Amino acid sequence: MPGSDTIAYFSMEIGLEEAMPTYSGGLGVLAGDTVRSAADGDVPMVAVTLVHRKGYFRQRLDAAGGQTEEPQPWSPEALLTEMPARAKVSIEGREVALRAWRYDVHGAGGVTLPVLLLDSDLPGNADSDRRLTDYLYGGDERYRLCQEIVLGIGGVRMLRALGYDSIRRFHMNEGHAALLVLELGFEEMKRRGLDEVTREVAVAVKPMCVFTTHTPVPAGHDQFPLSMLRRVLTDYGDAYNQRAVEFCLDNVLNMTYLALDNSHYVNGVAKKHGEISRQMFGQYKVDSITNGVHAGTWIAPQIQAVIDRHIAAWREDNASLRYALGIPRHELWAAHQAAKQDLVAWVNQRTGATLFSNTFTIGFARRATPYKRADLLFHDLQRLLALHRSAGPIQVVYGGKAHPRDGGGKDLIRQIFAQIAKLKGQLTVVYVEDYDIAAARRMVAGVDLWLNTPQPPLEASGTSGMKAAMNGVPQLSILDGWWIEGCIENVTGWSIGDGNAANGGGIDERAFDAESLYNKLETVILPMFYRDQDRYIDVMRHAIALNGSFFNTERMVDQYVRKAYFR
Ligand SMILES: *Cc1c(COP(=O)(O)O)cnc(C)c1O
């Protein structure tokens, strides 16, 4: 039942289950892990998102790595519970009715939290409006604005229709939900019997809102021309639209500023990202809460079985993963081998490749977009082949989707396919199609090393390396995002470069980073893996004990509770 301490968590995407394609990548997986940990910790939360009936997209790759996208239709009717309540928003002067599907997240201690998935596919709505909750990040700018109206404004109205009358905080997971600020102001205006939004109304809204910003990349910050906003958002009448104008620079509504200006607590998602955000948004107070991942979701069954033998109740107390240092080496190694054999069999079956389960295996998977530099490993093929021959054999598993309109990301996948062809017969590299939660779970547990090569400072946090760490898979990464906090050299993993961007930038920086990557593999990591296995397993144990025990959403949600929800 809705209580007065409820936290409403709004996110355009939430990764809930392998069978529900309601997420695109890191942001959605984080949202799902957040709700799972809130349920574990009995934090009163209701989550709001869209149903995305056609999903994000299914990735197809041709022989040259050319990506095409197919819809991923799924059936909310088969997996979710329809709620009786209805809400309405006004778009371009048309009334659009919304319903909500409920998904229950079950916590480790028996608590259940609802996720509400908003759906405009109702008879009575105009045909085009019925398609508004079909495609995650699909369509054009207008489509996106309509979706954000459904999420932000429709979401608040749906909560009210379901009896959530006194929500303690509205948490905007990224700016997509920021229009909820307008709806809260509208409610407050009516409550006070006013017909315009005064300063006092705005002052009353601010303590209700929490905003988490997720990216230092400008394309990650939504904005809409004011003329479009006036045409599409027809809910409040002209006088009230003045309120939106306050957040417009050059006649553009920036969702990030709307959220920043109206939240009592704002944070970035790692310490470094907090710093970068403070530089970007100088006039605002921006804190940081470093991301995490949900341990019970991301640790592979084979590794869970070992941890269960040695650590009591770690699912409800992730900090106790520190005791992983006491797990006998041979037990952890055997479990890791089992996870690796699973991955190898799965990849070979899916791709027709021949990976070997005794060869050192590198994993790289994340959204394909230029700043993540997925091709850095191939900067100098001769150098890579030389160390593969001299220091010990390597094989590599890649995965990742490019956003349909990210031409640079699509080029990158083709580029990797070209390198794969050049290495054929000498060094095996496979690119697994259609990277999703199911693929990620196998990959983060089944490789021997997780590789991460972003262009600093553009990786806000990154979370896949945290998933790997919990499975005892150490990371080799550029010092950016969470790795600045998580890397203890030779103890939890390894760094690429020295964390300074003072190496010239551009081409030189790329060469510098590539050389550092090759050098670490050749002189430190491969010799340790092949000739000093006990030490390698020590790094694996430290990855779980030091990083798994901290970079989890249990600790993260606790910090949100203390800093943002109940303060
Ligand atoms: C964890 C995850 C991501 C995010 O990975 P990053 O390292 O943060 O880029 C993306 N996609 C899927 C399917 C994931 O599970």
CSV table of N, CA, C and O in Angstrom, one decimal, residues 37 64 121 145 170 269 298 328 356 406-408 475 505 525 547:
chain,number,residue,atom,x,y,z
A,37,SER,N,18.0,-3.7,-5.3
A,37,SER,CA,18.6,-3.5,-4.0
A,37,SER,C,17.7,-2.7,-3.0
A,37,SER,O,17.8,-2.9,-1.8
A,64,ALA,N,30.4,-8.2,-42.7
A,64,ALA,CA,31.4,-7.1,-42.6
A,64,ALA,C,31.2,-6.3,-41.3
A,64,ALA,O,31.8,-5.3,-41.2
A,121,ASP,N,-1.0,2.3,-25.5
A,121,ASP,CA,-1.6,1.5,-26.5
A,121,ASP,C,-3.0,1.1,-26.0
A,121,ASP,O,-3.3,-0.1,-25.7
A,145,LEU,N,10.0,13.8,-27.2
A,145,LEU,CA,9.3,14.7,-26.3
A,145,LEU,C,8.0,14.1,-25.8
A,145,LEU,O,7.7,14.2,-24.6
A,170,PHE,N,10.8,12.4,-5.5
A,170,PHE,CA,10.8,12.0,-6.9
A,170,PHE,C,12.2,12.0,-7.4
A,170,PHE,O,12.8,13.0,-7.5
A,269,VAL,N,27.7,10.1,-10.9
A,269,VAL,CA,27.7,8.7,-10.6
A,269,VAL,C,29.1,8.1,-10.3
A,269,VAL,O,29.2,6.9,-10.2
A,298,TRP,N,24.3,-10.4,-10.6
A,298,TRP,CA,25.5,-10.4,-11.6
A,298,TRP,C,26.5,-11.5,-11.2
A,298,TRP,O,27.4,-11.7,-12.1
A,328,PRO,N,39.5,-20.5,-0.5
A,328,PRO,CA,40.7,-21.2,-1.0
A,328,PRO,C,40.9,-21.0,-2.5
A,328,PRO,O,39.9,-21.1,-3.2
A,356,PHE,N,39.1,-21.6,-27.0
A,356,PHE,CA,39.6,-22.7,-26.1
A,356,PHE,C,39.4,-22.3,-24.7
A,356,PHE,O,39.7,-21.1,-24.3
A,406,ASP,N,23.8,6.3,-34.4
A,406,ASP,CA,25.2,6.6,-34.1
A,406,ASP,C,26.1,6.1,-35.2
A,406,ASP,O,26.6,4.9,-35.1
A,407,GLY,N,26.3,6.9,-36.2
A,407,GLY,CA,27.1,6.4,-37.4
A,407,GLY,C,28.5,6.1,-37.0
A,407,GLY,O,29.1,5.1,-37.4
A,408,GLY,N,29.1,6.8,-36.1
A,408,GLY,CA,30.4,6.6,-35.6
A,408,GLY,C,30.5,5.2,-34.9
A,408,GLY,O,31.5,4.5,-35.0
A,475,GLN,N,40.0,-6.2,-13.9
A,475,GLN,CA,39.8,-5.3,-15.0
A,475,GLN,C,41.2,-4.7,-15.4
A,475,GLN,O,42.0,-4.4,-14.5
A,505,GLY,N,46.8,14.4,-26.1
A,505,GLY,CA,45.4,14.3,-26.7
A,505,GLY,C,45.5,13.7,-28.1
A,505,GLY,O,46.6,13.5,-28.6
A,525,ILE,N,50.4,-9.0,-17.0
A,525,ILE,CA,49.2,-9.8,-16.9
A,525,ILE,C,49.4,-11.2,-17.4
A,525,ILE,O,49.1,-12.2,-16.8
A,547,ASN,N,36.5,-4.8,-4.3
A,547,ASN,CA,35.6,-4.1,-5.2
A,547,ASN,C,34.1,-4.6,-5.2
A,547,ASN,O,33.2,-3.9,-5.2
